[in-house]
Amino acid sequence: MLLLAVDTATPAVTVALHDGTDVVAETSRVDARRHGELLLPAVHQVLGDAGLTLDAVTDLVVGVGPGPYTGLRVGLVTAATFGSVLGVPVHGLCTLDGLAYASGIEEPFVVATDARRKEVYWARYDDFRTRVSEPSVDRPADIAEQVAGVPVVGAGAVLYPEVFPDARGPEHQSAAALAALAAERLAAGAEFLAPVPLYLRRPDAQVPKNYKVVTPQ
C-alpha cells in the first residue's frame, strides 16, 4: 500500500505518503491564502523525496473539514481528480480527527480550529483515536462551560486562551497524522467518510445586494 494524504481544511497545506507501516515523506506549510498555489508542488515534493511517482499511489485520504470553503475545496478537488485519474479509492477523514490523533492524548479533550467570524470548529474526544461528538461551529464563549477543565488541541486554543487555558499541541493539521490514522483504519477494515466537504455554515462570500444587471444590447 502507498497512501497519499492531503488536507487543506485549515491554514496548513499538508501532504504525506504512508506505506502502510510508516510515513515515508511529508511536508506542511501554513499559509491560509495560497492553498491552490501550494498543494500540487507539495505533492510533487513528497513523491520526489520518496523517490516515487504518482502512479505508485494505491489509496488517497483527504481531510473533509470542517473548514472554510475555498481552502477546503482545493484538497478535496485535488484528491478526487487524482483518484479518478489513477483509478484508486479516495477516503475521507474528519480534519479534527487528524489533529486529535497527532496529539496522542489518552484522556478526554477537545480539538478546536479557527472557523473565522470569531468562531471555532470543535469536537470532543475520549482519547486521540475516539471522537465522541459530531463537529460543531460555535463562538468560544458559548461553549466555555462544555469544555471547561479539559485540554484543547489546535489553533482555536491559541486564538482564545481566555476560554481554552489548557492549550495543547499540535496547533496545525498534519497529513502525516491523517495518513497514519487512515492506515490504521484501513488495516482494521473501518469505514471512512465520503470525500465531500463537511460544511457547517454558509460561506463567508456573499452575493452583493443591489448589484447592477447589464442587459446585452
mmCIF file with all atom_site columns, C-alpha atoms in Angstrom:
data_model
loop_
_atom_site.group_PDB
_atom_site.id
_atom_site.type_symbol
_atom_site.label_atom_id
_atom_site.label_alt_id
_atom_site.label_comp_id
_atom_site.label_asym_id
_atom_site.label_entity_id
_atom_site.label_seq_id
_atom_site.pdbx_PDB_ins_code
_atom_site.Cartn_x
_atom_site.Cartn_y
_atom_site.Cartn_z
_atom_site.occupancy
_atom_site.B_iso_or_equiv
_atom_site.pdbx_formal_charge
_atom_site.auth_seq_id
_atom_site.auth_comp_id
_atom_site.auth_asym_id
_atom_site.auth_atom_id
_atom_site.pdbx_PDB_model_num
ATOM 1   C CA . MET A 1 1   ? 0.000   0.000  0.000   1.00 0.00 ? 1   MET A CA 1
ATOM 2   C CA . LEU A 1 2   ? 1.073   3.553  -0.692  1.00 0.00 ? 2   LEU A CA 1
ATOM 3   C CA . LEU A 1 3   ? -1.319  6.077  0.785   1.00 0.00 ? 3   LEU A CA 1
ATOM 4   C CA . LEU A 1 4   ? -1.228  9.729  -0.276  1.00 0.00 ? 4   LEU A CA 1
ATOM 5   C CA . ALA A 1 5   ? -2.824  12.054 2.288   1.00 0.00 ? 5   ALA A CA 1
ATOM 6   C CA . VAL A 1 6   ? -3.731  15.713 1.743   1.00 0.00 ? 6   VAL A CA 1
ATOM 7   C CA . ASP A 1 7   ? -5.532  18.271 3.888   1.00 0.00 ? 7   ASP A CA 1
ATOM 8   C CA . THR A 1 8   ? -6.285  21.919 3.147   1.00 0.00 ? 8   THR A CA 1
ATOM 9   C CA . ALA A 1 9   ? -9.156  22.487 5.588   1.00 0.00 ? 9   ALA A CA 1
ATOM 10  C CA . THR A 1 10  ? -7.012  24.659 7.882   1.00 0.00 ? 10  THR A CA 1
ATOM 11  C CA . PRO A 1 11  ? -4.282  27.235 7.156   1.00 0.00 ? 11  PRO A CA 1
ATOM 12  C CA . ALA A 1 12  ? -1.863  24.307 6.805   1.00 0.00 ? 12  ALA A CA 1
ATOM 13  C CA . VAL A 1 13  ? -1.307  22.932 3.302   1.00 0.00 ? 13  VAL A CA 1
ATOM 14  C CA . THR A 1 14  ? -0.123  19.465 4.255   1.00 0.00 ? 14  THR A CA 1
ATOM 15  C CA . VAL A 1 15  ? 0.747   16.305 2.286   1.00 0.00 ? 15  VAL A CA 1
ATOM 16  C CA . ALA A 1 16  ? 2.188   12.948 3.315   1.00 0.00 ? 16  ALA A CA 1
ATOM 17  C CA . LEU A 1 17  ? 2.932   9.464  1.978   1.00 0.00 ? 17  LEU A CA 1
ATOM 18  C CA . HIS A 1 18  ? 2.425   6.337  4.096   1.00 0.00 ? 18  HIS A CA 1
ATOM 19  C CA . ASP A 1 19  ? 3.462   2.814  3.087   1.00 0.00 ? 19  ASP A CA 1
ATOM 20  C CA . GLY A 1 20  ? 1.120   1.021  5.483   1.00 0.00 ? 20  GLY A CA 1
ATOM 21  C CA . THR A 1 21  ? 3.753   0.867  8.199   1.00 0.00 ? 21  THR A CA 1
ATOM 22  C CA . ASP A 1 22  ? 5.352   4.295  8.399   1.00 0.00 ? 22  ASP A CA 1
ATOM 23  C CA . VAL A 1 23  ? 5.199   7.790  6.965   1.00 0.00 ? 23  VAL A CA 1
ATOM 24  C CA . VAL A 1 24  ? 7.830   7.854  4.223   1.00 0.00 ? 24  VAL A CA 1
ATOM 25  C CA . ALA A 1 25  ? 7.629   11.552 3.294   1.00 0.00 ? 25  ALA A CA 1
ATOM 26  C CA . GLU A 1 26  ? 5.717   14.615 4.408   1.00 0.00 ? 26  GLU A CA 1
ATOM 27  C CA . THR A 1 27  ? 5.557   18.375 4.028   1.00 0.00 ? 27  THR A CA 1
ATOM 28  C CA . SER A 1 28  ? 3.442   21.133 5.574   1.00 0.00 ? 28  SER A CA 1
ATOM 29  C CA . ARG A 1 29  ? 3.264   24.856 5.079   1.00 0.00 ? 29  ARG A CA 1
ATOM 30  C CA . VAL A 1 30  ? 0.993   27.244 6.958   1.00 0.00 ? 30  VAL A CA 1
ATOM 31  C CA . ASP A 1 31  ? -0.441  29.838 4.579   1.00 0.00 ? 31  ASP A CA 1
ATOM 32  C CA . ALA A 1 32  ? -4.181  30.464 4.684   1.00 0.00 ? 32  ALA A CA 1
ATOM 33  C CA . ARG A 1 33  ? -4.289  32.283 1.332   1.00 0.00 ? 33  ARG A CA 1
ATOM 34  C CA . ARG A 1 34  ? -2.262  30.029 -1.002  1.00 0.00 ? 34  ARG A CA 1
ATOM 35  C CA . HIS A 1 35  ? -3.792  26.547 -0.791  1.00 0.00 ? 35  HIS A CA 1
ATOM 36  C CA . GLY A 1 36  ? -4.300  26.286 -4.549  1.00 0.00 ? 36  GLY A CA 1
ATOM 37  C CA . GLU A 1 37  ? -0.794  27.506 -5.300  1.00 0.00 ? 37  GLU A CA 1
ATOM 38  C CA . LEU A 1 38  ? 0.990   25.291 -2.769  1.00 0.00 ? 38  LEU A CA 1
ATOM 39  C CA . LEU A 1 39  ? -0.780  21.937 -2.850  1.00 0.00 ? 39  LEU A CA 1
ATOM 40  C CA . LEU A 1 40  ? 0.428   20.438 -6.152  1.00 0.00 ? 40  LEU A CA 1
ATOM 41  C CA . PRO A 1 41  ? 4.085   21.418 -5.551  1.00 0.00 ? 41  PRO A CA 1
ATOM 42  C CA . ALA A 1 42  ? 3.765   19.813 -2.106  1.00 0.00 ? 42  ALA A CA 1
ATOM 43  C CA . VAL A 1 43  ? 2.519   16.575 -3.673  1.00 0.00 ? 43  VAL A CA 1
ATOM 44  C CA . HIS A 1 44  ? 5.416   16.683 -6.144  1.00 0.00 ? 44  HIS A CA 1
ATOM 45  C CA . GLN A 1 45  ? 7.842   17.263 -3.270  1.00 0.00 ? 45  GLN A CA 1
ATOM 46  C CA . VAL A 1 46  ? 6.757   14.301 -1.151  1.00 0.00 ? 46  VAL A CA 1
ATOM 47  C CA . LEU A 1 47  ? 6.771   11.972 -4.157  1.00 0.00 ? 47  LEU A CA 1
ATOM 48  C CA . GLY A 1 48  ? 10.245  13.191 -5.082  1.00 0.00 ? 48  GLY A CA 1
ATOM 49  C CA . ASP A 1 49  ? 11.501  12.812 -1.502  1.00 0.00 ? 49  ASP A CA 1
ATOM 50  C CA . ALA A 1 50  ? 10.264  9.219  -1.514  1.00 0.00 ? 50  ALA A CA 1
ATOM 51  C CA . GLY A 1 51  ? 11.690  8.522  -4.970  1.00 0.00 ? 51  GLY A CA 1
ATOM 52  C CA . LEU A 1 52  ? 8.258   7.599  -6.293  1.00 0.00 ? 52  LEU A CA 1
ATOM 53  C CA . THR A 1 53  ? 5.792   8.726  -8.937  1.00 0.00 ? 53  THR A CA 1
ATOM 54  C CA . LEU A 1 54  ? 2.083   9.398  -8.606  1.00 0.00 ? 54  LEU A CA 1
ATOM 55  C CA . ASP A 1 55  ? 1.108   6.141  -10.303 1.00 0.00 ? 55  ASP A CA 1
ATOM 56  C CA . ALA A 1 56  ? 2.595   4.241  -7.354  1.00 0.00 ? 56  ALA A CA 1
ATOM 57  C CA . VAL A 1 57  ? -0.199  5.522  -5.093  1.00 0.00 ? 57  VAL A CA 1
ATOM 58  C CA . THR A 1 58  ? -2.798  2.876  -4.187  1.00 0.00 ? 58  THR A CA 1
ATOM 59  C CA . ASP A 1 59  ? -5.079  4.900  -1.909  1.00 0.00 ? 59  ASP A CA 1
ATOM 60  C CA . LEU A 1 60  ? -5.830  8.541  -1.166  1.00 0.00 ? 60  LEU A CA 1
ATOM 61  C CA . VAL A 1 61  ? -7.084  10.107 2.040   1.00 0.00 ? 61  VAL A CA 1
ATOM 62  C CA . VAL A 1 62  ? -8.311  13.667 2.283   1.00 0.00 ? 62  VAL A CA 1
ATOM 63  C CA . GLY A 1 63  ? -9.347  15.841 5.194   1.00 0.00 ? 63  GLY A CA 1
ATOM 64  C CA . VAL A 1 64  ? -13.010 16.737 4.644   1.00 0.00 ? 64  VAL A CA 1
ATOM 65  C CA . GLY A 1 65  ? -13.101 19.538 7.191   1.00 0.00 ? 65  GLY A CA 1
ATOM 66  C CA . PRO A 1 66  ? -14.811 21.272 8.759   1.00 0.00 ? 66  PRO A CA 1
ATOM 67  C CA . GLY A 1 67  ? -13.025 24.254 7.298   1.00 0.00 ? 67  GLY A CA 1
ATOM 68  C CA . PRO A 1 68  ? -13.502 27.478 5.336   1.00 0.00 ? 68  PRO A CA 1
ATOM 69  C CA . TYR A 1 69  ? -14.916 26.931 1.856   1.00 0.00 ? 69  TYR A CA 1
ATOM 70  C CA . THR A 1 70  ? -12.164 27.960 -0.533  1.00 0.00 ? 70  THR A CA 1
ATOM 71  C CA . GLY A 1 71  ? -9.237  26.201 1.102   1.00 0.00 ? 71  GLY A CA 1
ATOM 72  C CA . LEU A 1 72  ? -11.193 23.053 1.893   1.00 0.00 ? 72  LEU A CA 1
ATOM 73  C CA . ARG A 1 73  ? -12.311 22.621 -1.724  1.00 0.00 ? 73  ARG A CA 1
ATOM 74  C CA . VAL A 1 74  ? -8.717  22.697 -3.004  1.00 0.00 ? 74  VAL A CA 1
ATOM 75  C CA . GLY A 1 75  ? -7.741  19.485 -1.225  1.00 0.00 ? 75  GLY A CA 1
ATOM 76  C CA . LEU A 1 76  ? -10.986 17.696 -1.970  1.00 0.00 ? 76  LEU A CA 1
ATOM 77  C CA . VAL A 1 77  ? -10.979 18.506 -5.682  1.00 0.00 ? 77  VAL A CA 1
ATOM 78  C CA . THR A 1 78  ? -7.321  17.536 -5.974  1.00 0.00 ? 78  THR A CA 1
ATOM 79  C CA . ALA A 1 79  ? -7.871  14.204 -4.221  1.00 0.00 ? 79  ALA A CA 1
ATOM 80  C CA . ALA A 1 80  ? -10.949 13.461 -6.333  1.00 0.00 ? 80  ALA A CA 1
ATOM 81  C CA . THR A 1 81  ? -9.027  14.249 -9.518  1.00 0.00 ? 81  THR A CA 1
ATOM 82  C CA . PHE A 1 82  ? -6.095  12.039 -8.565  1.00 0.00 ? 82  PHE A CA 1
ATOM 83  C CA . GLY A 1 83  ? -8.454  9.232  -7.577  1.00 0.00 ? 83  GLY A CA 1
ATOM 84  C CA . SER A 1 84  ? -10.251 9.414  -10.904 1.00 0.00 ? 84  SER A CA 1
ATOM 85  C CA . VAL A 1 85  ? -7.073  9.516  -12.973 1.00 0.00 ? 85  VAL A CA 1
ATOM 86  C CA . LEU A 1 86  ? -5.362  6.717  -11.042 1.00 0.00 ? 86  LEU A CA 1
ATOM 87  C CA . GLY A 1 87  ? -8.470  4.597  -10.517 1.00 0.00 ? 87  GLY A CA 1
ATOM 88  C CA . VAL A 1 88  ? -7.821  4.285  -6.773  1.00 0.00 ? 88  VAL A CA 1
ATOM 89  C CA . PRO A 1 89  ? -10.154 4.813  -3.800  1.00 0.00 ? 89  PRO A CA 1
ATOM 90  C CA . VAL A 1 90  ? -10.411 8.203  -2.079  1.00 0.00 ? 90  VAL A CA 1
ATOM 91  C CA . HIS A 1 91  ? -11.153 8.048  1.662   1.00 0.00 ? 91  HIS A CA 1
ATOM 92  C CA . GLY A 1 92  ? -12.483 10.987 3.671   1.00 0.00 ? 92  GLY A CA 1
ATOM 93  C CA . LEU A 1 93  ? -11.491 11.705 7.269   1.00 0.00 ? 93  LEU A CA 1
ATOM 94  C CA . CYS A 1 94  ? -12.601 14.488 9.571   1.00 0.00 ? 94  CYS A CA 1
ATOM 95  C CA . THR A 1 95  ? -9.802  17.056 9.778   1.00 0.00 ? 95  THR A CA 1
ATOM 96  C CA . LEU A 1 96  ? -10.310 17.353 13.537  1.00 0.00 ? 96  LEU A CA 1
ATOM 97  C CA . ASP A 1 97  ? -9.593  13.611 13.851  1.00 0.00 ? 97  ASP A CA 1
ATOM 98  C CA . GLY A 1 98  ? -6.149  14.154 12.331  1.00 0.00 ? 98  GLY A CA 1
ATOM 99  C CA . LEU A 1 99  ? -5.309  16.808 14.912  1.00 0.00 ? 99  LEU A CA 1
ATOM 100 C CA . ALA A 1 100 ? -6.625  14.585 17.688  1.00 0.00 ? 100 ALA A CA 1
ATOM 101 C CA . TYR A 1 101 ? -4.529  11.638 16.513  1.00 0.00 ? 101 TYR A CA 1
ATOM 102 C CA . ALA A 1 102 ? -1.403  13.784 16.322  1.00 0.00 ? 102 ALA A CA 1
ATOM 103 C CA . SER A 1 103 ? -1.899  14.944 19.913  1.00 0.00 ? 103 SER A CA 1
ATOM 104 C CA . GLY A 1 104 ? -1.508  11.438 21.353  1.00 0.00 ? 104 GLY A CA 1
ATOM 105 C CA . ILE A 1 105 ? -3.658  12.450 24.335  1.00 0.00 ? 105 ILE A CA 1
ATOM 106 C CA . GLU A 1 106 ? -5.181  9.499  26.197  1.00 0.00 ? 106 GLU A CA 1
ATOM 107 C CA . GLU A 1 107 ? -7.698  11.395 28.334  1.00 0.00 ? 107 GLU A CA 1
ATOM 108 C CA . PRO A 1 108 ? -10.840 13.385 27.405  1.00 0.00 ? 108 PRO A CA 1
ATOM 109 C CA . PHE A 1 109 ? -10.025 16.522 25.433  1.00 0.00 ? 109 PHE A CA 1
ATOM 110 C CA . VAL A 1 110 ? -11.304 18.866 22.741  1.00 0.00 ? 110 VAL A CA 1
ATOM 111 C CA . VAL A 1 111 ? -9.990  19.817 19.309  1.00 0.00 ? 111 VAL A CA 1
ATOM 112 C CA . ALA A 1 112 ? -10.740 23.393 18.183  1.00 0.00 ? 112 ALA A CA 1
ATOM 113 C CA . THR A 1 113 ? -9.687  25.046 14.918  1.00 0.00 ? 113 THR A CA 1
ATOM 114 C CA . ASP A 1 114 ? -10.189 28.563 13.619  1.00 0.00 ? 114 ASP A CA 1
ATOM 115 C CA . ALA A 1 115 ? -13.562 28.976 11.882  1.00 0.00 ? 115 ALA A CA 1
ATOM 116 C CA . ARG A 1 116 ? -13.147 32.736 11.379  1.00 0.00 ? 116 ARG A CA 1
ATOM 117 C CA . ARG A 1 117 ? -16.025 35.100 12.285  1.00 0.00 ? 117 ARG A CA 1
ATOM 118 C CA . LYS A 1 118 ? -14.772 34.788 15.898  1.00 0.00 ? 118 LYS A CA 1
ATOM 119 C CA . GLU A 1 119 ? -15.892 31.129 15.944  1.00 0.00 ? 119 GLU A CA 1
ATOM 120 C CA . VAL A 1 120 ? -14.216 27.715 16.201  1.00 0.00 ? 120 VAL A CA 1
ATOM 121 C CA . TYR A 1 121 ? -14.845 24.320 14.678  1.00 0.00 ? 121 TYR A CA 1
ATOM 122 C CA . TRP A 1 122 ? -14.661 21.819 17.517  1.00 0.00 ? 122 TRP A CA 1
ATOM 123 C CA . ALA A 1 123 ? -15.401 18.296 18.734  1.00 0.00 ? 123 ALA A CA 1
ATOM 124 C CA . ARG A 1 124 ? -14.909 16.219 21.889  1.00 0.00 ? 124 ARG A CA 1
ATOM 125 C CA . TYR A 1 125 ? -12.656 13.145 22.166  1.00 0.00 ? 125 TYR A CA 1
ATOM 126 C CA . ASP A 1 126 ? -12.286 10.402 24.784  1.00 0.00 ? 126 ASP A CA 1
ATOM 127 C CA . ASP A 1 127 ? -8.732  9.799  23.549  1.00 0.00 ? 127 ASP A CA 1
ATOM 128 C CA . PHE A 1 128 ? -6.665  10.521 20.446  1.00 0.00 ? 128 PHE A CA 1
ATOM 129 C CA . ARG A 1 129 ? -8.438  7.824  18.417  1.00 0.00 ? 129 ARG A CA 1
ATOM 130 C CA . THR A 1 130 ? -12.001 8.257  19.660  1.00 0.00 ? 130 THR A CA 1
ATOM 131 C CA . ARG A 1 131 ? -14.254 11.188 18.793  1.00 0.00 ? 131 ARG A CA 1
ATOM 132 C CA . VAL A 1 132 ? -17.442 11.271 20.891  1.00 0.00 ? 132 VAL A CA 1
ATOM 133 C CA . SER A 1 133 ? -19.287 14.247 19.393  1.00 0.00 ? 133 SER A CA 1
ATOM 134 C CA . GLU A 1 134 ? -20.109 15.493 15.945  1.00 0.00 ? 134 GLU A CA 1
ATOM 135 C CA . PRO A 1 135 ? -18.096 18.506 14.744  1.00 0.00 ? 135 PRO A CA 1
ATOM 136 C CA . SER A 1 136 ? -19.762 21.837 15.532  1.00 0.00 ? 136 SER A CA 1
ATOM 137 C CA . VAL A 1 137 ? -19.138 25.524 14.947  1.00 0.00 ? 137 VAL A CA 1
ATOM 138 C CA . ASP A 1 138 ? -19.655 27.989 17.799  1.00 0.00 ? 138 ASP A CA 1
ATOM 139 C CA . ARG A 1 139 ? -18.342 31.115 19.446  1.00 0.00 ? 139 ARG A CA 1
ATOM 140 C CA . PRO A 1 140 ? -15.786 30.124 22.096  1.00 0.00 ? 140 PRO A CA 1
ATOM 141 C CA . ALA A 1 141 ? -17.664 31.905 24.888  1.00 0.00 ? 141 ALA A CA 1
ATOM 142 C CA . ASP A 1 142 ? -20.797 29.884 24.088  1.00 0.00 ? 142 ASP A CA 1
ATOM 143 C CA . ILE A 1 143 ? -19.040 26.556 24.722  1.00 0.00 ? 143 ILE A CA 1
ATOM 144 C CA . ALA A 1 144 ? -16.864 27.625 27.651  1.00 0.00 ? 144 ALA A CA 1
ATOM 145 C CA . GLU A 1 145 ? -18.807 25.549 30.195  1.00 0.00 ? 145 GLU A CA 1
ATOM 146 C CA . GLN A 1 146 ? -18.809 22.475 27.937  1.00 0.00 ? 146 GLN A CA 1
ATOM 147 C CA . VAL A 1 147 ? -15.027 22.467 27.510  1.00 0.00 ? 147 VAL A CA 1
ATOM 148 C CA . ALA A 1 148 ? -14.010 23.659 30.976  1.00 0.00 ? 148 ALA A CA 1
ATOM 149 C CA . GLY A 1 149 ? -11.286 21.660 32.648  1.00 0.00 ? 149 GLY A CA 1
ATOM 150 C CA . VAL A 1 150 ? -10.097 19.651 29.650  1.00 0.00 ? 150 VAL A CA 1
ATOM 151 C CA . PRO A 1 151 ? -7.116  20.129 27.317  1.00 0.00 ? 151 PRO A CA 1
ATOM 152 C CA . VAL A 1 152 ? -7.818  21.777 23.968  1.00 0.00 ? 152 VAL A CA 1
ATOM 153 C CA . VAL A 1 153 ? -5.772  20.948 20.858  1.00 0.00 ? 153 VAL A CA 1
ATOM 154 C CA . GLY A 1 154 ? -5.479  23.164 17.805  1.00 0.00 ? 154 GLY A CA 1
ATOM 155 C CA . ALA A 1 155 ? -5.331  26.786 16.735  1.00 0.00 ? 155 ALA A CA 1
ATOM 156 C CA . GLY A 1 156 ? -8.605  27.572 18.490  1.00 0.00 ? 156 GLY A CA 1
ATOM 157 C CA . ALA A 1 157 ? -6.923  27.171 21.856  1.00 0.00 ? 157 ALA A CA 1
ATOM 158 C CA . VAL A 1 158 ? -4.153  29.557 20.828  1.00 0.00 ? 158 VAL A CA 1
ATOM 159 C CA . LEU A 1 159 ? -6.569  32.159 19.473  1.00 0.00 ? 159 LEU A CA 1
ATOM 160 C CA . TYR A 1 160 ? -8.861  32.153 22.517  1.00 0.00 ? 160 TYR A CA 1
ATOM 161 C CA . PRO A 1 161 ? -6.724  31.413 25.584  1.00 0.00 ? 161 PRO A CA 1
ATOM 162 C CA . GLU A 1 162 ? -9.240  33.082 27.894  1.00 0.00 ? 162 GLU A CA 1
ATOM 163 C CA . VAL A 1 163 ? -11.714 30.278 27.071  1.00 0.00 ? 163 VAL A CA 1
ATOM 164 C CA . PHE A 1 164 ? -9.197  27.473 26.431  1.00 0.00 ? 164 PHE A CA 1
ATOM 165 C CA . PRO A 1 165 ? -6.435  27.938 29.035  1.00 0.00 ? 165 PRO A CA 1
ATOM 166 C CA . ASP A 1 166 ? -5.072  24.372 28.757  1.00 0.00 ? 166 ASP A CA 1
ATOM 167 C CA . ALA A 1 167 ? -3.794  24.567 25.172  1.00 0.00 ? 167 ALA A CA 1
ATOM 168 C CA . ARG A 1 168 ? -2.014  21.516 23.796  1.00 0.00 ? 168 ARG A CA 1
ATOM 169 C CA . GLY A 1 169 ? -0.232  20.830 20.529  1.00 0.00 ? 169 GLY A CA 1
ATOM 170 C CA . PRO A 1 170 ? -0.299  20.474 17.669  1.00 0.00 ? 170 PRO A CA 1
ATOM 171 C CA . GLU A 1 171 ? -1.644  23.832 16.587  1.00 0.00 ? 171 GLU A CA 1
ATOM 172 C CA . HIS A 1 172 ? -1.945  22.915 12.901  1.00 0.00 ? 172 HIS A CA 1
ATOM 173 C CA . GLN A 1 173 ? -3.032  19.883 10.919  1.00 0.00 ? 173 GLN A CA 1
ATOM 174 C CA . SER A 1 174 ? -0.507  17.292 9.741   1.00 0.00 ? 174 SER A CA 1
ATOM 175 C CA . ALA A 1 175 ? -1.165  14.996 6.783   1.00 0.00 ? 175 ALA A CA 1
ATOM 176 C CA . ALA A 1 176 ? 1.344   12.606 8.355   1.00 0.00 ? 176 ALA A CA 1
ATOM 177 C CA . ALA A 1 177 ? -1.030  12.081 11.287  1.00 0.00 ? 177 ALA A CA 1
ATOM 178 C CA . LEU A 1 178 ? -4.009  11.857 8.949   1.00 0.00 ? 178 LEU A CA 1
ATOM 179 C CA . ALA A 1 179 ? -2.198  9.227  6.873   1.00 0.00 ? 179 ALA A CA 1
ATOM 180 C CA . ALA A 1 180 ? -1.188  7.191  9.925   1.00 0.00 ? 180 ALA A CA 1
ATOM 181 C CA . LEU A 1 181 ? -4.763  7.249  11.217  1.00 0.00 ? 181 LEU A CA 1
ATOM 182 C CA . ALA A 1 182 ? -6.092  6.235  7.796   1.00 0.00 ? 182 ALA A CA 1
ATOM 183 C CA . ALA A 1 183 ? -3.579  3.373  7.568   1.00 0.00 ? 183 ALA A CA 1
ATOM 184 C CA . GLU A 1 184 ? -4.769  2.075  10.949  1.00 0.00 ? 184 GLU A CA 1
ATOM 185 C CA . ARG A 1 185 ? -8.402  2.267  9.887   1.00 0.00 ? 185 ARG A CA 1
ATOM 186 C CA . LEU A 1 186 ? -7.741  0.599  6.535   1.00 0.00 ? 186 LEU A CA 1
ATOM 187 C CA . ALA A 1 187 ? -5.943  -2.263 8.276   1.00 0.00 ? 187 ALA A CA 1
ATOM 188 C CA . ALA A 1 188 ? -8.901  -2.649 10.648  1.00 0.00 ? 188 ALA A CA 1
ATOM 189 C CA . GLY A 1 189 ? -11.448 -2.560 7.819   1.00 0.00 ? 189 GLY A CA 1
ATOM 190 C CA . ALA A 1 190 ? -13.097 0.538  9.268   1.00 0.00 ? 190 ALA A CA 1
ATOM 191 C CA . GLU A 1 191 ? -15.463 2.735  7.296   1.00 0.00 ? 191 GLU A CA 1
ATOM 192 C CA . PHE A 1 192 ? -14.475 6.189  6.066   1.00 0.00 ? 192 PHE A CA 1
ATOM 193 C CA . LEU A 1 193 ? -16.390 9.345  5.334   1.00 0.00 ? 193 LEU A CA 1
ATOM 194 C CA . ALA A 1 194 ? -17.284 10.167 1.770   1.00 0.00 ? 194 ALA A CA 1
ATOM 195 C CA . PRO A 1 195 ? -14.700 12.557 0.268   1.00 0.00 ? 195 PRO A CA 1
ATOM 196 C CA . VAL A 1 196 ? -17.103 15.501 0.242   1.00 0.00 ? 196 VAL A CA 1
ATOM 197 C CA . PRO A 1 197 ? -16.782 18.765 2.174   1.00 0.00 ? 197 PRO A CA 1
ATOM 198 C CA . LEU A 1 198 ? -18.061 18.920 5.733   1.00 0.00 ? 198 LEU A CA 1
ATOM 199 C CA . TYR A 1 199 ? -19.668 22.360 5.744   1.00 0.00 ? 199 TYR A CA 1
ATOM 200 C CA . LEU A 1 200 ? -21.209 23.559 8.998   1.00 0.00 ? 200 LEU A CA 1
ATOM 201 C CA . ARG A 1 201 ? -22.393 27.006 7.913   1.00 0.00 ? 201 ARG A CA 1
ATOM 202 C CA . ARG A 1 202 ? -22.915 29.231 4.896   1.00 0.00 ? 202 ARG A CA 1
ATOM 203 C CA . PRO A 1 203 ? -19.817 30.577 3.085   1.00 0.00 ? 203 PRO A CA 1
ATOM 204 C CA . ASP A 1 204 ? -18.147 33.853 4.034   1.00 0.00 ? 204 ASP A CA 1
ATOM 205 C CA . ALA A 1 205 ? -18.536 35.151 0.477   1.00 0.00 ? 205 ALA A CA 1
ATOM 206 C CA . GLN A 1 206 ? -21.931 36.676 -0.282  1.00 0.00 ? 206 GLN A CA 1
ATOM 207 C CA . VAL A 1 207 ? -23.643 37.845 -3.458  1.00 0.00 ? 207 VAL A CA 1
ATOM 208 C CA . PRO A 1 208 ? -23.647 41.675 -3.342  1.00 0.00 ? 208 PRO A CA 1
ATOM 209 C CA . LYS A 1 209 ? -27.007 43.292 -2.743  1.00 0.00 ? 209 LYS A CA 1
ATOM 210 C CA . ASN A 1 210 ? -28.452 45.656 -5.329  1.00 0.00 ? 210 ASN A CA 1
ATOM 211 C CA . TYR A 1 211 ? -25.835 44.719 -7.918  1.00 0.00 ? 211 TYR A CA 1
ATOM 212 C CA . LYS A 1 212 ? -26.331 46.198 -11.364 1.00 0.00 ? 212 LYS A CA 1
ATOM 213 C CA . VAL A 1 213 ? -27.655 43.884 -14.064 1.00 0.00 ? 213 VAL A CA 1
ATOM 214 C CA . VAL A 1 214 ? -26.310 44.697 -17.501 1.00 0.00 ? 214 VAL A CA 1
ATOM 215 C CA . THR A 1 215 ? -28.617 43.793 -20.390 1.00 0.00 ? 215 THR A CA 1
ATOM 216 C CA . PRO A 1 216 ? -26.870 42.873 -23.652 1.00 0.00 ? 216 PRO A CA 1
ATOM 217 C CA . GLN A 1 217 ? -27.618 45.333 -26.458 1.00 0.00 ? 217 GLN A CA 1
#
